[in-house]
PDB file of C-alpha atoms and ligand atoms in Angstrom:
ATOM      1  CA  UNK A  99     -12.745   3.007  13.156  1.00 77.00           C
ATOM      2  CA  UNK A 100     -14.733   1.532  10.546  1.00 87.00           C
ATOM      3  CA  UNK A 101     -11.824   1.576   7.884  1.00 96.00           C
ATOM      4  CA  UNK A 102     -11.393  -1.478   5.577  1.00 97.00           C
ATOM      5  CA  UNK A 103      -8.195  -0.724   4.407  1.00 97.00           C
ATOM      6  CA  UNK A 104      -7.056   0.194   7.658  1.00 98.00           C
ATOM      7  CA  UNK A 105      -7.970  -2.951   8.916  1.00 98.00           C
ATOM      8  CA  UNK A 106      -5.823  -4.781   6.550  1.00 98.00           C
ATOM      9  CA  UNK A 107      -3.149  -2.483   6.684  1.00 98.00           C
ATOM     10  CA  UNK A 108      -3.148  -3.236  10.638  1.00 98.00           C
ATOM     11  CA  UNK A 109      -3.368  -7.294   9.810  1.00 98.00           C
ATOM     12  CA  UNK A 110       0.026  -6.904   7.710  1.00 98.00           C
ATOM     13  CA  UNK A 111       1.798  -6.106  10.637  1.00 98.00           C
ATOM     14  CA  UNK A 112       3.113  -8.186  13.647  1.00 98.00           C
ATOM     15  CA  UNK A 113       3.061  -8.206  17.199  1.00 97.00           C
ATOM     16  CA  UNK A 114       6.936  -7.314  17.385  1.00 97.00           C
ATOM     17  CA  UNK A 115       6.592  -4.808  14.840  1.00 98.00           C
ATOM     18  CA  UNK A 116       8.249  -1.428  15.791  1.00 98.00           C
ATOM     19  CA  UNK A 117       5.619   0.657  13.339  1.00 98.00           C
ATOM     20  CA  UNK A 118       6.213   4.070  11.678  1.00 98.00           C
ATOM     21  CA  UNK A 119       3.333   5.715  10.308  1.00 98.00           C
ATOM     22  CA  UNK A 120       4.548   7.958   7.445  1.00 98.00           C
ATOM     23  CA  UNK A 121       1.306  10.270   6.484  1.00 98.00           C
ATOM     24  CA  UNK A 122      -0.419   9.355   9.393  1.00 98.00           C
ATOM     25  CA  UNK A 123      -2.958  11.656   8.773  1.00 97.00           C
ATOM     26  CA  UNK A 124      -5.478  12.188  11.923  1.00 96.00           C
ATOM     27  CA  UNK A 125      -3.757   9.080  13.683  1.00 98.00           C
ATOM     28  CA  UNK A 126      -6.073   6.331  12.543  1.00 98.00           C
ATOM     29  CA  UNK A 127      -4.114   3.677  11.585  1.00 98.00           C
ATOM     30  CA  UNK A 128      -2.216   4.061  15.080  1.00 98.00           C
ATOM     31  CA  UNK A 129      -5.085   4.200  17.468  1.00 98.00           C
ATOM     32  CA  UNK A 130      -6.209   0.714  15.951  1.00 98.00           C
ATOM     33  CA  UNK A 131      -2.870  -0.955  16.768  1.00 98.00           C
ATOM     34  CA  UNK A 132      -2.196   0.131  20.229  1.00 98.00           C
ATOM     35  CA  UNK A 133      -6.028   0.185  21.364  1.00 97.00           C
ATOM     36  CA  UNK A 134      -5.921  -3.067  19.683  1.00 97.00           C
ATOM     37  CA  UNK A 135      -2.678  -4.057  20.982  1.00 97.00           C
ATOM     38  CA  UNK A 136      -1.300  -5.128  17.721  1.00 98.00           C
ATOM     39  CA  UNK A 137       2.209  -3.999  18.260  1.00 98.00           C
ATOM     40  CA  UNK A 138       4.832  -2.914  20.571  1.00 91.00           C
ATOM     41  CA  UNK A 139       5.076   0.491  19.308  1.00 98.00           C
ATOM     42  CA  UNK A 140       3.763   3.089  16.839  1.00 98.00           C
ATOM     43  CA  UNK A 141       5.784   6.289  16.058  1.00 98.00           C
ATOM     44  CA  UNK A 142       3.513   9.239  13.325  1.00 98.00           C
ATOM     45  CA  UNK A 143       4.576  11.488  11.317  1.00 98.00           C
ATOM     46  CA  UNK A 144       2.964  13.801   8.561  1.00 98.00           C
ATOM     47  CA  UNK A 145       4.046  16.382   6.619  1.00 98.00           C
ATOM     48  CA  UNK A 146       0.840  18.349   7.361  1.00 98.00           C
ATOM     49  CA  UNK A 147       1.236  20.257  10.863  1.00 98.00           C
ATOM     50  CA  UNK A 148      -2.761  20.452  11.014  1.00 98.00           C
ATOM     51  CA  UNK A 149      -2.773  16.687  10.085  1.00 98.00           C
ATOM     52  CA  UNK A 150      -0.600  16.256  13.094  1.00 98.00           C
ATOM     53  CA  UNK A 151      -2.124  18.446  15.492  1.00 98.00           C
ATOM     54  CA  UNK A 152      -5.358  16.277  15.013  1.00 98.00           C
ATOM     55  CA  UNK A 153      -3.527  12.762  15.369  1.00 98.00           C
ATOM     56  CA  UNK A 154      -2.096  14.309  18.581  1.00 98.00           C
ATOM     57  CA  UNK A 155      -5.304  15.300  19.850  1.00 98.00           C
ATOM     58  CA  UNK A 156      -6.623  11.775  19.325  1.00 98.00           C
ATOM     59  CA  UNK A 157      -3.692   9.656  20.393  1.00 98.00           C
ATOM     60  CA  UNK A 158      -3.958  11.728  23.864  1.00 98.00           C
ATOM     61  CA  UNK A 159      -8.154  11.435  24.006  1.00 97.00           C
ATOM     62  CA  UNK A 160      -7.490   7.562  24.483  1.00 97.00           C
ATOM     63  CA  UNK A 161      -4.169   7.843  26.370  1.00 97.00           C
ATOM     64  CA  UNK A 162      -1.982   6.388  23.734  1.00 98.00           C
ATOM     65  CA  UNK A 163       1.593   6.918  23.703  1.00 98.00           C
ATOM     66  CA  UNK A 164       2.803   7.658  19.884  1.00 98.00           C
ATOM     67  CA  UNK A 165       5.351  10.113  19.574  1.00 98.00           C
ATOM     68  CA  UNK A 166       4.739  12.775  16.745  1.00 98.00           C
ATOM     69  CA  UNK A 167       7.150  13.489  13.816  1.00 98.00           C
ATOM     70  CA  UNK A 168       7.170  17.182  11.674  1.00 98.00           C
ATOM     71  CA  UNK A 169       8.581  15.352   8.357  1.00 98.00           C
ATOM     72  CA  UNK A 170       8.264  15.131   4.763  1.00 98.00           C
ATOM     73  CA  UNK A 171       8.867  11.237   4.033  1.00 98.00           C
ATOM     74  CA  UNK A 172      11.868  10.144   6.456  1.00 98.00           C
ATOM     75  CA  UNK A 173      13.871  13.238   6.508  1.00 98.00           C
ATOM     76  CA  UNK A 174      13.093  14.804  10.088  1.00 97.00           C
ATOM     77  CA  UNK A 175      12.935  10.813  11.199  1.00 98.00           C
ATOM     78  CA  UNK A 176      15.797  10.313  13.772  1.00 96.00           C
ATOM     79  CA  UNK A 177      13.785   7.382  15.889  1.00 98.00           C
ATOM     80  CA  UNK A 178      14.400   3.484  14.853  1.00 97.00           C
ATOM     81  CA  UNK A 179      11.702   1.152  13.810  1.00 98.00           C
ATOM     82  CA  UNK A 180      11.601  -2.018  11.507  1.00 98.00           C
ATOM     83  CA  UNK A 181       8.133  -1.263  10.179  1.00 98.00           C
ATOM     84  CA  UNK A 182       7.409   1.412   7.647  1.00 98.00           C
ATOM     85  CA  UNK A 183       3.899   1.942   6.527  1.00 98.00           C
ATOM     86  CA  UNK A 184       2.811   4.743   3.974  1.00 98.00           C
ATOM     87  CA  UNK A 185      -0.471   4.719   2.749  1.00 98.00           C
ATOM     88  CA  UNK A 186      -3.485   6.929   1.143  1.00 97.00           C
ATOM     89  CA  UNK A 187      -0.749   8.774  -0.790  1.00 98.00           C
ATOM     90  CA  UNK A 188      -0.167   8.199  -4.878  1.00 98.00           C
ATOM     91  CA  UNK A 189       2.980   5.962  -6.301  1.00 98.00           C
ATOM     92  CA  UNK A 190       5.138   8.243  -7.569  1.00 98.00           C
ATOM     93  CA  UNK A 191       5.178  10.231  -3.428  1.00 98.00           C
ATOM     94  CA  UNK A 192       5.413   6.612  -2.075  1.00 98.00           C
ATOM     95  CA  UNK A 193       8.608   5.878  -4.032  1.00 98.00           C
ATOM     96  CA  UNK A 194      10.078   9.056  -3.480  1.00 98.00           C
ATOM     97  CA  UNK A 195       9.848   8.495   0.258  1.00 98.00           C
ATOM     98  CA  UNK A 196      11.558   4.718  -0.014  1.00 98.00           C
ATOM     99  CA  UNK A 197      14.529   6.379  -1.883  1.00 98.00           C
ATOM    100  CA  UNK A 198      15.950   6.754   1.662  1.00 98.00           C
ATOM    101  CA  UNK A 199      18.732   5.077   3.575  1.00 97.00           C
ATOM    102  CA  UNK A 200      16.634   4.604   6.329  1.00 97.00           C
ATOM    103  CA  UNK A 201      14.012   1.940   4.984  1.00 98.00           C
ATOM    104  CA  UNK A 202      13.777  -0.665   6.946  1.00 98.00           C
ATOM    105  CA  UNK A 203      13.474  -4.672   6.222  1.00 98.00           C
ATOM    106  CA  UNK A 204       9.719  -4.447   6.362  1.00 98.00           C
ATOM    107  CA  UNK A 205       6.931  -1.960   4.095  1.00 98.00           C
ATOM    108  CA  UNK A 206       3.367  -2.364   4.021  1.00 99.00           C
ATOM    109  CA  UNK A 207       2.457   0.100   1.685  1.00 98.00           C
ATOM    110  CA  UNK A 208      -0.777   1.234   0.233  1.00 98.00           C
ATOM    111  CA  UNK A 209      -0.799   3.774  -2.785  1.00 98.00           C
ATOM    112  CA  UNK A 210      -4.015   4.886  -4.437  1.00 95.00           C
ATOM    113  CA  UNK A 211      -2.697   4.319  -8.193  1.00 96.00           C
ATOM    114  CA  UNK A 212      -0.226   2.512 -10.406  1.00 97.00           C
ATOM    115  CA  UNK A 213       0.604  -0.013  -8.931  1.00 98.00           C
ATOM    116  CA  UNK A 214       2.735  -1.811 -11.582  1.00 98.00           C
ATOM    117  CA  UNK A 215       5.155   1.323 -11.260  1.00 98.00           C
ATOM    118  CA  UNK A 216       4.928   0.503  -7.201  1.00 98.00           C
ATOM    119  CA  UNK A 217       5.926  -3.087  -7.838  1.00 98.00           C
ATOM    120  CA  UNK A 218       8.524  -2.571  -9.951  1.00 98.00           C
ATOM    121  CA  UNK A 219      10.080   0.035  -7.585  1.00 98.00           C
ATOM    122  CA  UNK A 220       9.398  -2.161  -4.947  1.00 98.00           C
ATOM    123  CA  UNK A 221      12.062  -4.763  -6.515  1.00 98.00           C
ATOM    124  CA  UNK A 222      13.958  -2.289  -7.791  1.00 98.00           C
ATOM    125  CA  UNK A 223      15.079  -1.377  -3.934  1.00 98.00           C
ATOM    126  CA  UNK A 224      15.968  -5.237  -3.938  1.00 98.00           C
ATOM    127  CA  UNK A 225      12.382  -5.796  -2.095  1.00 98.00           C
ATOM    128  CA  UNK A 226      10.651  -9.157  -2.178  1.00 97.00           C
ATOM    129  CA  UNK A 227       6.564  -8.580  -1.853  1.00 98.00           C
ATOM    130  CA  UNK A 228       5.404 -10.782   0.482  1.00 98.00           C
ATOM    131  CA  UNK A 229       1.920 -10.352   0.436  1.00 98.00           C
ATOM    132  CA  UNK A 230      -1.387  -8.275  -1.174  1.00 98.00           C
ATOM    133  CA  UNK A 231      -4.354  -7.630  -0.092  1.00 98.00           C
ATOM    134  CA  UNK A 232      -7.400  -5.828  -2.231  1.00 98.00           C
ATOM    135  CA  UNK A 233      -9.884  -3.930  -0.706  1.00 97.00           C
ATOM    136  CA  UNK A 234     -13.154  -2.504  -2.200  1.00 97.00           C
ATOM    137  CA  UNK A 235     -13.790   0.991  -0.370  1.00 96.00           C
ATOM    138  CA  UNK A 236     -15.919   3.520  -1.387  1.00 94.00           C
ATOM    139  CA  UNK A 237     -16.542   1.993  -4.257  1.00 95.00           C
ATOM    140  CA  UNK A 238     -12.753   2.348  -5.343  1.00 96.00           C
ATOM    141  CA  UNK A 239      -9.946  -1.215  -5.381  1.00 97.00           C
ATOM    142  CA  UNK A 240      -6.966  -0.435  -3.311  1.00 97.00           C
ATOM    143  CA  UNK A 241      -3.903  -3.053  -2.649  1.00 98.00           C
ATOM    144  CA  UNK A 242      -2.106  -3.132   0.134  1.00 98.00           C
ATOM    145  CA  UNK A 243       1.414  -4.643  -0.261  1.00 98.00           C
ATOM    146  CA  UNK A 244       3.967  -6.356   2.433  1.00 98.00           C
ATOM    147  CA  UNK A 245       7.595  -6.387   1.153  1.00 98.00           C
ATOM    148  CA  UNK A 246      10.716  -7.555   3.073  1.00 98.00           C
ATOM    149  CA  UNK A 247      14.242  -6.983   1.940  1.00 98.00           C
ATOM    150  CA  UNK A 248      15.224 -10.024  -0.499  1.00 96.00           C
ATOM    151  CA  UNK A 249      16.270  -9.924  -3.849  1.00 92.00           C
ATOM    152  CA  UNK A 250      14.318 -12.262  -5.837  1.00 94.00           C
ATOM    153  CA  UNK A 251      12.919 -12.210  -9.114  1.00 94.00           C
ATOM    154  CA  UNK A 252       9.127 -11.505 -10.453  1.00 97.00           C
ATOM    155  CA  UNK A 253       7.805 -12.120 -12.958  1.00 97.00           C
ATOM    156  CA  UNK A 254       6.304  -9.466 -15.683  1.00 97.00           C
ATOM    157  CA  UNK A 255       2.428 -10.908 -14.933  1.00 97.00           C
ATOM    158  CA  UNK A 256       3.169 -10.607 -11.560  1.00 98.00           C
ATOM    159  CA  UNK A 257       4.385  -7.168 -11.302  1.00 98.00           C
ATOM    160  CA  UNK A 258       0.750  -5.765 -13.351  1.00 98.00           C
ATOM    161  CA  UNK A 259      -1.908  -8.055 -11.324  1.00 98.00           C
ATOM    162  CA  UNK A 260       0.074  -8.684  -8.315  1.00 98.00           C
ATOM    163  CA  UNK A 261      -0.542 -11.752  -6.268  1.00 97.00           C
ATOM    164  CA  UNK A 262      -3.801 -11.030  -4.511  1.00 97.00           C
ATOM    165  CA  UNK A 263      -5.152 -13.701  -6.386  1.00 96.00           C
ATOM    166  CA  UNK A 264      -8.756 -11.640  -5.836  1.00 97.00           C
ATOM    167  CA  UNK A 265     -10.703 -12.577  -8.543  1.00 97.00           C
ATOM    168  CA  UNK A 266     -13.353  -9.926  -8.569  1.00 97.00           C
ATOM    169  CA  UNK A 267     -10.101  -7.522  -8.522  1.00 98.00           C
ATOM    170  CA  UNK A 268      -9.176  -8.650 -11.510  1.00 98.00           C
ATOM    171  CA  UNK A 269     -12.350  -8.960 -13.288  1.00 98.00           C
ATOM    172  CA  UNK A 270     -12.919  -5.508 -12.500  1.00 98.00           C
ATOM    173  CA  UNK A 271      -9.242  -4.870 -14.117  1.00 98.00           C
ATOM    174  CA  UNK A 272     -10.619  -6.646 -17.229  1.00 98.00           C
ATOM    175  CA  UNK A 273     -13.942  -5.071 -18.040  1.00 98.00           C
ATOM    176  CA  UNK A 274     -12.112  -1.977 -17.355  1.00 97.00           C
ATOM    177  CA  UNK A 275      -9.386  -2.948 -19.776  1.00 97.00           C
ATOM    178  CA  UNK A 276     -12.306  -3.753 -22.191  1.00 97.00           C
ATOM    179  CA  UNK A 277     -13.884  -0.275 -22.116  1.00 96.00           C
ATOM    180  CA  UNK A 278     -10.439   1.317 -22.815  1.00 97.00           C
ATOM    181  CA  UNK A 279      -9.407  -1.466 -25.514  1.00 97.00           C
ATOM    182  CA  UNK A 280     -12.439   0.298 -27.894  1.00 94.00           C
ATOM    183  CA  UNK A 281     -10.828   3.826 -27.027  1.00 96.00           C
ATOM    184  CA  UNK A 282      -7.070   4.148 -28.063  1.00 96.00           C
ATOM    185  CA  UNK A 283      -4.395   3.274 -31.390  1.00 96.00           C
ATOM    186  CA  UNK A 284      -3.632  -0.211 -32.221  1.00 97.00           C
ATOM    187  CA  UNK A 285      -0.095  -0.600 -29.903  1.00 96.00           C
ATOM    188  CA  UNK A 286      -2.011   0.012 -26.758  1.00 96.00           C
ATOM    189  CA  UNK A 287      -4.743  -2.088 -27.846  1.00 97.00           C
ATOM    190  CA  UNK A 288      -2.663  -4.913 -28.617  1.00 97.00           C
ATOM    191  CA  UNK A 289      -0.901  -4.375 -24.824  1.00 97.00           C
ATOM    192  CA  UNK A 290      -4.205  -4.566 -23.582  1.00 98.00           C
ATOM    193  CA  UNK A 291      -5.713  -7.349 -25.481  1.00 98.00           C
ATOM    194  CA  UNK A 292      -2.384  -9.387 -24.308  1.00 98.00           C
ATOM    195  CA  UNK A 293      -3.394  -7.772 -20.294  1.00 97.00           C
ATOM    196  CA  UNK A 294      -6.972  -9.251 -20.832  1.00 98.00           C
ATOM    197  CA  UNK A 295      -5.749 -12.687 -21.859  1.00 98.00           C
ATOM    198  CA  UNK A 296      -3.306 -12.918 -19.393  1.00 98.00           C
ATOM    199  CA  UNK A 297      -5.652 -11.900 -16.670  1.00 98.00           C
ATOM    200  CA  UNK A 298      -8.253 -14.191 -17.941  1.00 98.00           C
ATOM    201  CA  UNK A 299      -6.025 -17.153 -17.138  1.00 97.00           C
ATOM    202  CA  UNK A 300      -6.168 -15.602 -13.670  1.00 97.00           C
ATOM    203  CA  UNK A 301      -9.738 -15.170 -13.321  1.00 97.00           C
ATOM    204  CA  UNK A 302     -10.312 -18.894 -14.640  1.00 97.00           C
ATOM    205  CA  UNK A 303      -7.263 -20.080 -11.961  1.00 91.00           C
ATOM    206  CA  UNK A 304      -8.925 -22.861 -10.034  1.00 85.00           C
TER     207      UNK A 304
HETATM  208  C1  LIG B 295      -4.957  10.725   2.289  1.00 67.74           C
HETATM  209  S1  LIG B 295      -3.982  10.838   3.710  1.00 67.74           S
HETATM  210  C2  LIG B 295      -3.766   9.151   4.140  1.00 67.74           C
HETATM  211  C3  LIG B 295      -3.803   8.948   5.610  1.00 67.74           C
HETATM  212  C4  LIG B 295      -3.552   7.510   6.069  1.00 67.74           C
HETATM  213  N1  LIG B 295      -2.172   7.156   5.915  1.00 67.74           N
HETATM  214  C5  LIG B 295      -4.438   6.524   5.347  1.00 67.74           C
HETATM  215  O1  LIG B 295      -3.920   5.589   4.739  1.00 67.74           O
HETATM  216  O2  LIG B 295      -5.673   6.705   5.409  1.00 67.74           O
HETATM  217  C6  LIG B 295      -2.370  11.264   3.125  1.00 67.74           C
HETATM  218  C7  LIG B 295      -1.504  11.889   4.215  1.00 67.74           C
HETATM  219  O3  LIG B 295      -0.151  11.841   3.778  1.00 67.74           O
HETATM  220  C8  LIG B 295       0.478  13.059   4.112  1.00 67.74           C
HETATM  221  N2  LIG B 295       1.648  13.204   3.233  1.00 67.74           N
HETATM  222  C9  LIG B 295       1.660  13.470   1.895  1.00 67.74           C
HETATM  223  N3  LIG B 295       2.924  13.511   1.449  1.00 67.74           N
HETATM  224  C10 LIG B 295       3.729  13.266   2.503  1.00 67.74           C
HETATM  225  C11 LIG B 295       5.146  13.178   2.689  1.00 67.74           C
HETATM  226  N4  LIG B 295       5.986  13.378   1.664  1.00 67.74           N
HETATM  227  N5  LIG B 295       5.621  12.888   3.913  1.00 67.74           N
HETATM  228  C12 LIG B 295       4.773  12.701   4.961  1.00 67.74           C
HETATM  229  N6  LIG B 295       3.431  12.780   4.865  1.00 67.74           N
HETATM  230  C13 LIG B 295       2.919  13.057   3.649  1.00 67.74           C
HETATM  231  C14 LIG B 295      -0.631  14.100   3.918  1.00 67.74           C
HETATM  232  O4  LIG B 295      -0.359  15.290   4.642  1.00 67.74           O
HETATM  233  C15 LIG B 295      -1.842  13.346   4.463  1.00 67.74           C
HETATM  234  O5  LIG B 295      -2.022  13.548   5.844  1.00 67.74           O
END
């Protein structure tokens, strides 16, 4: 398994983490915990039966017990765990799985876009984040995020850059800022010029 970002997803969690892989795809994240013996337990599930077929037919090649869940988000979920990880999957799916009951005290989460909407949804469940992580994968930034239930605040800086304090992350945020800056109307370049400066201070941070 030669996955970044599924390295540092597996790093987030702990040795007495009971993990639930939501969108487990063909398994990967799972086989790298238990071959690696990262955790006490992994449950999988997928909305995709075909996704699921092929995690089953790897977590059985190396003799690894994860059960197997049918499910879109939590629904078909009847198993407990204190470790929910989604990743690979956009904001706006993400959140719609969290708005569930069952969540438990711990995410590690890792969407492919906006993540200033995943932040603020993130507190908006009355979820502290804990920790993020950038990685630079096929040629694309993604950030992982820990979260535990607390309810405390963030600030607005903190909830658009995060607090991976990765400062090629955020250079790459400005010069991509930049090229947009010469593209839109004068409201959104004002937001951005304010983005830049604030992300300057950042990239400057000793
Ligand atoms: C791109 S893959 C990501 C796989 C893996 N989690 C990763 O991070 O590499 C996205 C997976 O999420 C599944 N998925 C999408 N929406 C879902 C939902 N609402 N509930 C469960 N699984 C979902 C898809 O079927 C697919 O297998």
């Amino acid at each position: 398994m030669n996955s970044e970002r599924i390295k540092a997803i597996a790093k987030m969690v702990n040795q007495d983490d009971i993990v639930l892989d939501v969108g487990c795809d063909h398994g990967y994240l799972g086989m790298y915990l238990l071959k690696n013996n990262l955790c006490s337990k992994v449950y999988a599930s997928d909305i995709s039966n075909n996704a699921l077929d092929v995690a089953k037919k790897n977590y059985q090649k190396y003799h690894l017990d994860i059960p197997c869940y049918l499910s879109d988000g939590l629904n078909n979920i009847d198993v407990s765990f204190n470790t929910l990880v989604i990743s690979g999957m956009g904001t706006s799916t993400i959140l719609k799985i969290l708005d569930n009951p069952k969540i438990p005290n711990k995410l590690i989460l890792g969407s492919n876009n906006d993540y200033y909407k995943l932040r603020k949804g993130i507190y908006k469940l009355g979820y502290y984040i804990k920790e993020e992580v950038v990685i630079l994968e096929n040629k694309h930034y993604y950030v992982i995020i820990t979260a535990i239930k607390d309810n405390k605040k963030v600030s607005y800086k903190e909830l658009l850059f995060g607090k991976s304090h990765n400062k090629e992350y955020y250079q790459y945020l400005y010069h991509k800022n930049q090229d947009i800056i010469k593209k839109v109307p004068l409201l959104k370049k004002l937001k951005l010029i304010y983005e830049n400066k604030l992300l300057k201070g950042l990239i400057e941070k000793k």
